[in-house]
């Protein structure tokens, strides 16, 4: 049995997963699309304080680092720090890595416990789709990375007008999402998509989702988290990354929090506006994720 813990931000997912790991002799697997990036620690809310601080490399897979941190509670958490912020990452790659980690954990007689709020990753792991089977095309990605958002929109619109129109406003202005859609369209029409993943048997996994009973609590907790991360040094974290050569358009740096702090550092917003935009983006993301989660009838909901 594989246990999956998902849900809205700041609902106690990690605490629940740690308790489950203690009871079931389990190991955690990160399913947060922001925490997979190296050096993106404070703003993404990695629970590094729960670890011994040492990353143990297990192996490399297609240039990605599969490894774990030892947890002070005596377990492990896998799939933090997979790649640098300037490299793209897809659900296809997540499933490839997560599958290998699950097999390793099970071979050692332990219980895999997947924890994170990026439900699209979890969805693809459990059920898969034919689209999802298109492998990353690094040559095409390199070419598309040179394009503006407007140019990417034009390319996707020409390839599949109906698909483009079906995207929400956020997706239409997200270069990484547009590039992945173009990649899929390019190879699906070429017949190289491969076979869809075999969906997991519903008896093989337990899926728990955490949700706020009072919607206003979501804004309160997100506001608290943003303020805490600013106090922990979020702005200095971004400065250090930029000084190291990473850029605003890099995939990792476009994630929520980093993009807003970069705007502040560039002088286009003041600190209070930056904080409000960050909170607003987190709220929008939480609502989109919940919309996706609610479509899954396998989720057993826990209200907080």
mmCIF file of C-alpha atoms in Angstrom:
data_model
loop_
_atom_site.group_PDB
_atom_site.id
_atom_site.type_symbol
_atom_site.label_atom_id
_atom_site.label_comp_id
_atom_site.label_asym_id
_atom_site.label_seq_id
_atom_site.Cartn_x
_atom_site.Cartn_y
_atom_site.Cartn_z
ATOM 1 C CA UNK A 1 0.000 0.000 0.000
ATOM 2 C CA UNK A 2 1.254 3.457 -0.967
ATOM 3 C CA UNK A 3 -0.001 6.437 1.015
ATOM 4 C CA UNK A 4 -0.499 9.834 -0.637
ATOM 5 C CA UNK A 5 -1.023 13.022 1.379
ATOM 6 C CA UNK A 6 -2.087 16.123 -0.544
ATOM 7 C CA UNK A 7 -4.238 19.201 -0.093
ATOM 8 C CA UNK A 8 -4.060 22.943 0.390
ATOM 9 C CA UNK A 9 -1.066 24.815 1.706
ATOM 10 C CA UNK A 10 -0.347 24.983 5.452
ATOM 11 C CA UNK A 11 -2.863 22.287 6.420
ATOM 12 C CA UNK A 12 -0.436 20.032 8.275
ATOM 13 C CA UNK A 13 0.316 17.584 5.454
ATOM 14 C CA UNK A 14 3.941 17.049 6.473
ATOM 15 C CA UNK A 15 3.139 16.560 10.162
ATOM 16 C CA UNK A 16 0.527 13.967 9.228
ATOM 17 C CA UNK A 17 2.969 12.231 6.855
ATOM 18 C CA UNK A 18 5.672 12.113 9.537
ATOM 19 C CA UNK A 19 3.298 10.514 12.028
ATOM 20 C CA UNK A 20 2.253 8.004 9.375
ATOM 21 C CA UNK A 21 5.903 7.233 8.639
ATOM 22 C CA UNK A 22 6.485 6.535 12.328
ATOM 23 C CA UNK A 23 3.518 4.173 12.530
ATOM 24 C CA UNK A 24 4.134 2.346 9.245
ATOM 25 C CA UNK A 25 7.958 2.414 9.054
ATOM 26 C CA UNK A 26 7.646 4.673 6.039
ATOM 27 C CA UNK A 27 9.715 7.118 4.010
ATOM 28 C CA UNK A 28 8.481 10.392 2.528
ATOM 29 C CA UNK A 29 8.567 11.369 -1.148
ATOM 30 C CA UNK A 30 8.200 15.068 -1.994
ATOM 31 C CA UNK A 31 5.480 15.985 -4.506
ATOM 32 C CA UNK A 32 5.870 19.769 -4.548
ATOM 33 C CA UNK A 33 6.878 21.251 -7.898
ATOM 34 C CA UNK A 34 8.776 24.097 -6.220
ATOM 35 C CA UNK A 35 10.729 22.053 -3.698
ATOM 36 C CA UNK A 36 12.317 19.920 -6.402
ATOM 37 C CA UNK A 37 14.671 22.834 -7.163
ATOM 38 C CA UNK A 38 18.068 23.154 -5.500
ATOM 39 C CA UNK A 39 18.720 26.352 -3.518
ATOM 40 C CA UNK A 40 15.025 27.327 -3.520
ATOM 41 C CA UNK A 41 14.602 26.715 0.193
ATOM 42 C CA UNK A 42 13.004 29.541 2.166
ATOM 43 C CA UNK A 43 10.273 30.683 -0.203
ATOM 44 C CA UNK A 44 9.294 27.117 -1.160
ATOM 45 C CA UNK A 45 9.035 26.181 2.520
ATOM 46 C CA UNK A 46 11.256 23.104 2.444
ATOM 47 C CA UNK A 47 11.162 21.396 5.816
ATOM 48 C CA UNK A 48 14.953 21.270 6.058
ATOM 49 C CA UNK A 49 14.753 21.943 9.797
ATOM 50 C CA UNK A 50 13.228 18.466 10.125
ATOM 51 C CA UNK A 51 16.260 16.897 8.434
ATOM 52 C CA UNK A 52 19.883 16.348 9.392
ATOM 53 C CA UNK A 53 20.850 18.834 6.649
ATOM 54 C CA UNK A 54 22.828 16.369 4.547
ATOM 55 C CA UNK A 55 21.705 15.392 1.053
ATOM 56 C CA UNK A 56 22.564 11.785 0.242
ATOM 57 C CA UNK A 57 22.845 11.063 -3.464
ATOM 58 C CA UNK A 58 21.236 7.772 -4.485
ATOM 59 C CA UNK A 59 21.821 7.967 -8.240
ATOM 60 C CA UNK A 60 21.489 10.193 -11.273
ATOM 61 C CA UNK A 61 18.754 9.643 -13.839
ATOM 62 C CA UNK A 62 18.808 11.585 -17.115
ATOM 63 C CA UNK A 63 20.894 14.282 -15.465
ATOM 64 C CA UNK A 64 18.554 14.583 -12.470
ATOM 65 C CA UNK A 65 19.645 13.903 -8.884
ATOM 66 C CA UNK A 66 17.732 11.221 -7.032
ATOM 67 C CA UNK A 67 18.549 11.412 -3.347
ATOM 68 C CA UNK A 68 17.241 11.997 0.135
ATOM 69 C CA UNK A 69 17.702 13.873 3.390
ATOM 70 C CA UNK A 70 17.718 11.932 6.636
ATOM 71 C CA UNK A 71 14.917 13.070 8.933
ATOM 72 C CA UNK A 72 15.619 13.731 12.603
ATOM 73 C CA UNK A 73 12.607 11.561 13.385
ATOM 74 C CA UNK A 74 14.505 8.626 11.898
ATOM 75 C CA UNK A 75 13.096 8.372 8.368
ATOM 76 C CA UNK A 76 13.966 9.931 4.991
ATOM 77 C CA UNK A 77 12.477 12.460 2.594
ATOM 78 C CA UNK A 78 13.182 11.946 -1.107
ATOM 79 C CA UNK A 79 13.021 14.204 -4.170
ATOM 80 C CA UNK A 80 14.065 17.507 -2.724
ATOM 81 C CA UNK A 81 16.850 19.219 -4.717
ATOM 82 C CA UNK A 82 16.551 17.344 -8.004
ATOM 83 C CA UNK A 83 17.908 20.034 -10.349
ATOM 84 C CA UNK A 84 19.060 23.688 -10.494
ATOM 85 C CA UNK A 85 16.557 26.557 -10.955
ATOM 86 C CA UNK A 86 17.537 27.178 -14.588
ATOM 87 C CA UNK A 87 16.400 23.732 -15.773
ATOM 88 C CA UNK A 88 12.817 22.805 -16.740
ATOM 89 C CA UNK A 89 11.059 19.865 -15.085
ATOM 90 C CA UNK A 90 7.885 18.053 -16.084
ATOM 91 C CA UNK A 91 5.341 15.666 -14.587
ATOM 92 C CA UNK A 92 6.773 13.027 -16.921
ATOM 93 C CA UNK A 93 10.128 13.347 -15.181
ATOM 94 C CA UNK A 94 8.537 13.399 -11.735
ATOM 95 C CA UNK A 95 6.773 10.100 -12.380
ATOM 96 C CA UNK A 96 10.005 8.532 -13.645
ATOM 97 C CA UNK A 97 11.853 9.537 -10.476
ATOM 98 C CA UNK A 98 9.020 8.815 -8.046
ATOM 99 C CA UNK A 99 8.496 5.345 -9.515
ATOM 100 C CA UNK A 100 12.136 4.455 -8.954
ATOM 101 C CA UNK A 101 12.066 5.763 -5.389
ATOM 102 C CA UNK A 102 8.858 3.869 -4.604
ATOM 103 C CA UNK A 103 10.441 0.644 -5.858
ATOM 104 C CA UNK A 104 13.564 1.240 -3.759
ATOM 105 C CA UNK A 105 11.548 1.926 -0.603
ATOM 106 C CA UNK A 106 9.400 -1.160 -1.108
ATOM 107 C CA UNK A 107 12.396 -3.398 -1.792
ATOM 108 C CA UNK A 108 13.724 -2.433 1.639
ATOM 109 C CA UNK A 109 10.425 -3.426 3.224
ATOM 110 C CA UNK A 110 9.300 0.102 4.025
ATOM 111 C CA UNK A 111 6.181 2.093 3.162
ATOM 112 C CA UNK A 112 6.229 4.888 0.522
ATOM 113 C CA UNK A 113 4.426 8.039 1.650
ATOM 114 C CA UNK A 114 4.021 10.721 -1.025
ATOM 115 C CA UNK A 115 3.386 14.202 0.361
ATOM 116 C CA UNK A 116 2.831 17.479 -1.491
ATOM 117 C CA UNK A 117 0.341 19.870 -3.002
ATOM 118 C CA UNK A 118 1.238 19.587 -6.700
ATOM 119 C CA UNK A 119 -1.719 17.396 -7.481
ATOM 120 C CA UNK A 120 -0.954 17.298 -11.199
ATOM 121 C CA UNK A 121 2.178 15.270 -10.372
ATOM 122 C CA UNK A 122 0.185 12.916 -8.168
ATOM 123 C CA UNK A 123 -2.557 12.618 -10.769
ATOM 124 C CA UNK A 124 -0.106 11.610 -13.470
ATOM 125 C CA UNK A 125 1.618 9.136 -11.173
ATOM 126 C CA UNK A 126 -1.655 7.414 -10.277
ATOM 127 C CA UNK A 127 -3.547 7.545 -13.542
ATOM 128 C CA UNK A 128 -1.338 8.824 -16.367
ATOM 129 C CA UNK A 129 -2.546 10.091 -19.741
ATOM 130 C CA UNK A 130 -1.444 9.540 -23.318
ATOM 131 C CA UNK A 131 -0.274 13.178 -23.494
ATOM 132 C CA UNK A 132 1.856 12.657 -20.446
ATOM 133 C CA UNK A 133 3.877 9.924 -22.141
ATOM 134 C CA UNK A 134 5.695 12.385 -24.408
ATOM 135 C CA UNK A 135 9.283 12.534 -23.213
ATOM 136 C CA UNK A 136 11.028 15.908 -22.819
ATOM 137 C CA UNK A 137 12.686 17.117 -26.036
ATOM 138 C CA UNK A 138 15.691 19.140 -24.883
ATOM 139 C CA UNK A 139 16.544 20.408 -28.387
ATOM 140 C CA UNK A 140 13.036 21.728 -28.929
ATOM 141 C CA UNK A 141 12.990 23.199 -25.426
ATOM 142 C CA UNK A 142 16.218 25.084 -26.080
ATOM 143 C CA UNK A 143 14.715 26.612 -29.230
ATOM 144 C CA UNK A 144 11.441 27.517 -27.517
ATOM 145 C CA UNK A 145 13.182 29.022 -24.495
ATOM 146 C CA UNK A 146 14.382 31.807 -26.812
ATOM 147 C CA UNK A 147 10.785 32.736 -27.700
ATOM 148 C CA UNK A 148 8.629 35.349 -26.004
ATOM 149 C CA UNK A 149 5.323 34.399 -24.391
ATOM 150 C CA UNK A 150 3.495 35.967 -27.342
ATOM 151 C CA UNK A 151 5.522 33.854 -29.810
ATOM 152 C CA UNK A 152 4.860 30.684 -27.799
ATOM 153 C CA UNK A 153 1.147 31.444 -27.743
ATOM 154 C CA UNK A 154 1.186 31.891 -31.526
ATOM 155 C CA UNK A 155 2.984 28.558 -32.057
ATOM 156 C CA UNK A 156 0.564 26.631 -29.835
ATOM 157 C CA UNK A 157 -2.456 28.366 -31.362
ATOM 158 C CA UNK A 158 -1.306 27.320 -34.834
ATOM 159 C CA UNK A 159 -0.684 23.722 -33.735
ATOM 160 C CA UNK A 160 -3.934 23.269 -31.821
ATOM 161 C CA UNK A 161 -6.366 26.226 -31.672
ATOM 162 C CA UNK A 162 -8.884 24.351 -29.502
ATOM 163 C CA UNK A 163 -6.240 23.415 -26.951
ATOM 164 C CA UNK A 164 -4.987 26.988 -26.765
ATOM 165 C CA UNK A 165 -8.503 28.331 -26.203
ATOM 166 C CA UNK A 166 -9.073 25.767 -23.431
ATOM 167 C CA UNK A 167 -6.152 27.119 -21.362
ATOM 168 C CA UNK A 168 -6.874 29.432 -18.462
ATOM 169 C CA UNK A 169 -5.272 32.880 -18.313
ATOM 170 C CA UNK A 170 -2.451 31.715 -16.044
ATOM 171 C CA UNK A 171 -1.517 28.865 -18.383
ATOM 172 C CA UNK A 172 -1.609 31.128 -21.434
ATOM 173 C CA UNK A 173 1.020 33.375 -19.832
ATOM 174 C CA UNK A 174 3.214 30.645 -18.327
ATOM 175 C CA UNK A 175 6.162 30.015 -20.694
ATOM 176 C CA UNK A 176 7.000 26.637 -19.140
ATOM 177 C CA UNK A 177 3.429 25.375 -19.560
ATOM 178 C CA UNK A 178 3.253 26.659 -23.133
ATOM 179 C CA UNK A 179 6.545 24.983 -24.019
ATOM 180 C CA UNK A 180 5.366 21.663 -22.590
ATOM 181 C CA UNK A 181 2.069 21.898 -24.519
ATOM 182 C CA UNK A 182 3.948 22.622 -27.754
ATOM 183 C CA UNK A 183 6.300 19.724 -27.021
ATOM 184 C CA UNK A 184 3.364 17.362 -26.544
ATOM 185 C CA UNK A 185 1.578 18.584 -29.670
ATOM 186 C CA UNK A 186 4.753 18.257 -31.739
ATOM 187 C CA UNK A 187 5.390 14.647 -30.763
ATOM 188 C CA UNK A 188 1.833 13.407 -30.386
ATOM 189 C CA UNK A 189 1.136 14.317 -33.986
ATOM 190 C CA UNK A 190 4.354 12.571 -34.947
ATOM 191 C CA UNK A 191 3.142 9.362 -33.370
ATOM 192 C CA UNK A 192 5.872 9.153 -30.722
ATOM 193 C CA UNK A 193 3.772 9.558 -27.615
ATOM 194 C CA UNK A 194 4.061 5.953 -26.525
ATOM 195 C CA UNK A 195 1.536 4.018 -24.498
ATOM 196 C CA UNK A 196 -0.288 5.591 -21.585
ATOM 197 C CA UNK A 197 0.694 4.643 -18.055
ATOM 198 C CA UNK A 198 -1.213 1.738 -16.619
ATOM 199 C CA UNK A 199 -3.387 3.354 -13.937
ATOM 200 C CA UNK A 200 -2.834 2.080 -10.424
ATOM 201 C CA UNK A 201 -5.398 -0.226 -8.888
ATOM 202 C CA UNK A 202 -7.384 1.778 -6.341
ATOM 203 C CA UNK A 203 -6.686 -0.940 -3.755
ATOM 204 C CA UNK A 204 -2.941 -0.229 -4.025
ATOM 205 C CA UNK A 205 -3.047 3.312 -2.653
ATOM 206 C CA UNK A 206 -4.624 5.493 -0.001
ATOM 207 C CA UNK A 207 -5.244 9.132 -0.952
ATOM 208 C CA UNK A 208 -5.910 11.742 1.739
ATOM 209 C CA UNK A 209 -6.544 15.424 1.041
ATOM 210 C CA UNK A 210 -6.428 18.235 3.604
ATOM 211 C CA UNK A 211 -8.750 21.192 3.173
ATOM 212 C CA UNK A 212 -9.709 24.250 5.227
ATOM 213 C CA UNK A 213 -13.207 24.022 6.637
ATOM 214 C CA UNK A 214 -13.347 27.828 6.732
ATOM 215 C CA UNK A 215 -12.082 29.400 3.505
ATOM 216 C CA UNK A 216 -11.009 32.557 5.324
ATOM 217 C CA UNK A 217 -8.490 30.465 7.265
ATOM 218 C CA UNK A 218 -6.663 29.814 3.987
ATOM 219 C CA UNK A 219 -5.864 33.514 3.483
ATOM 220 C CA UNK A 220 -4.856 33.890 7.126
ATOM 221 C CA UNK A 221 -2.425 30.962 6.968
ATOM 222 C CA UNK A 222 -0.978 31.990 3.599
ATOM 223 C CA UNK A 223 -0.454 35.547 4.900
ATOM 224 C CA UNK A 224 1.290 34.165 7.990
ATOM 225 C CA UNK A 225 3.517 31.982 5.853
ATOM 226 C CA UNK A 226 4.518 34.773 3.493
ATOM 227 C CA UNK A 227 5.358 37.063 6.406
ATOM 228 C CA UNK A 228 7.340 34.298 8.105
ATOM 229 C CA UNK A 229 9.359 33.588 4.974
ATOM 230 C CA UNK A 230 10.157 37.259 4.563
ATOM 231 C CA UNK A 231 11.395 37.272 8.157
ATOM 232 C CA UNK A 232 13.461 34.137 7.475
ATOM 233 C CA UNK A 233 15.341 35.881 4.658
ATOM 234 C CA UNK A 234 13.326 35.364 1.460
ATOM 235 C CA UNK A 235 14.645 38.576 -0.101
ATOM 236 C CA UNK A 236 18.276 37.681 0.627
ATOM 237 C CA UNK A 237 17.675 34.208 -0.798
ATOM 238 C CA UNK A 238 16.556 35.729 -4.095
ATOM 239 C CA UNK A 239 19.452 38.228 -4.113
ATOM 240 C CA UNK A 240 21.924 35.374 -3.657
ATOM 241 C CA UNK A 241 20.364 33.398 -6.501
ATOM 242 C CA UNK A 242 20.465 36.395 -8.850
ATOM 243 C CA UNK A 243 24.060 37.158 -7.844
ATOM 244 C CA UNK A 244 24.903 33.529 -8.669
ATOM 245 C CA UNK A 245 23.787 34.041 -12.259
ATOM 246 C CA UNK A 246 20.229 32.739 -12.203
ATOM 247 C CA UNK A 247 17.710 34.905 -14.048
ATOM 248 C CA UNK A 248 14.084 35.929 -13.657
ATOM 249 C CA UNK A 249 13.042 33.851 -16.683
ATOM 250 C CA UNK A 250 14.556 30.600 -15.365
ATOM 251 C CA UNK A 251 11.866 27.967 -14.636
ATOM 252 C CA UNK A 252 12.552 27.833 -10.896
ATOM 253 C CA UNK A 253 12.727 31.603 -10.570
ATOM 254 C CA UNK A 254 9.305 32.023 -12.173
ATOM 255 C CA UNK A 255 7.624 30.221 -9.289
ATOM 256 C CA UNK A 256 5.367 32.030 -6.830
ATOM 257 C CA UNK A 257 7.267 34.157 -4.364
ATOM 258 C CA UNK A 258 10.474 34.388 -6.353
ATOM 259 C CA UNK A 259 8.830 36.260 -9.227
ATOM 260 C CA UNK A 260 7.271 38.789 -6.842
ATOM 261 C CA UNK A 261 10.508 39.355 -4.880
ATOM 262 C CA UNK A 262 12.397 39.851 -8.155
ATOM 263 C CA UNK A 263 9.897 42.559 -9.150
ATOM 264 C CA UNK A 264 10.578 44.255 -5.816
ATOM 265 C CA UNK A 265 14.354 44.011 -6.220
ATOM 266 C CA UNK A 266 14.085 45.458 -9.725
ATOM 267 C CA UNK A 267 12.190 48.442 -8.295
ATOM 268 C CA UNK A 268 8.898 47.872 -10.106
ATOM 269 C CA UNK A 269 6.960 47.420 -6.832
ATOM 270 C CA UNK A 270 7.349 48.469 -3.208
ATOM 271 C CA UNK A 271 7.669 45.918 -0.407
ATOM 272 C CA UNK A 272 4.042 46.004 0.693
ATOM 273 C CA UNK A 273 2.771 45.582 -2.871
ATOM 274 C CA UNK A 274 5.207 42.717 -3.393
ATOM 275 C CA UNK A 275 3.878 40.974 -0.288
ATOM 276 C CA UNK A 276 0.245 41.428 -1.335
ATOM 277 C CA UNK A 277 0.938 40.121 -4.849
ATOM 278 C CA UNK A 278 2.716 37.106 -3.385
ATOM 279 C CA UNK A 279 -0.238 36.345 -1.102
ATOM 280 C CA UNK A 280 -2.670 36.806 -3.985
ATOM 281 C CA UNK A 281 -0.735 34.436 -6.244
ATOM 282 C CA UNK A 282 -0.589 31.804 -3.486
ATOM 283 C CA UNK A 283 -4.348 32.109 -3.009
ATOM 284 C CA UNK A 284 -5.010 31.710 -6.732
ATOM 285 C CA UNK A 285 -2.730 28.682 -6.877
ATOM 286 C CA UNK A 286 -4.408 27.046 -3.865
ATOM 287 C CA UNK A 287 -7.827 27.505 -5.467
ATOM 288 C CA UNK A 288 -6.695 26.047 -8.810
ATOM 289 C CA UNK A 289 -5.173 23.035 -7.082
ATOM 290 C CA UNK A 290 -8.328 22.429 -5.066
ATOM 291 C CA UNK A 291 -10.440 22.581 -8.239
ATOM 292 C CA UNK A 292 -8.245 19.840 -9.726
ATOM 293 C CA UNK A 293 -8.284 17.737 -6.548
ATOM 294 C CA UNK A 294 -12.051 17.856 -6.195
ATOM 295 C CA UNK A 295 -12.419 15.991 -9.482
ATOM 296 C CA UNK A 296 -10.758 12.937 -7.947
ATOM 297 C CA UNK A 297 -13.276 10.644 -6.290
ATOM 298 C CA UNK A 298 -10.533 8.629 -4.582
ATOM 299 C CA UNK A 299 -9.619 11.427 -2.159
ATOM 300 C CA UNK A 300 -10.668 11.041 1.464
ATOM 301 C CA UNK A 301 -10.993 14.612 2.711
ATOM 302 C CA UNK A 302 -9.780 15.779 6.119
ATOM 303 C CA UNK A 303 -10.959 19.233 7.232
ATOM 304 C CA UNK A 304 -8.749 21.476 9.361
#
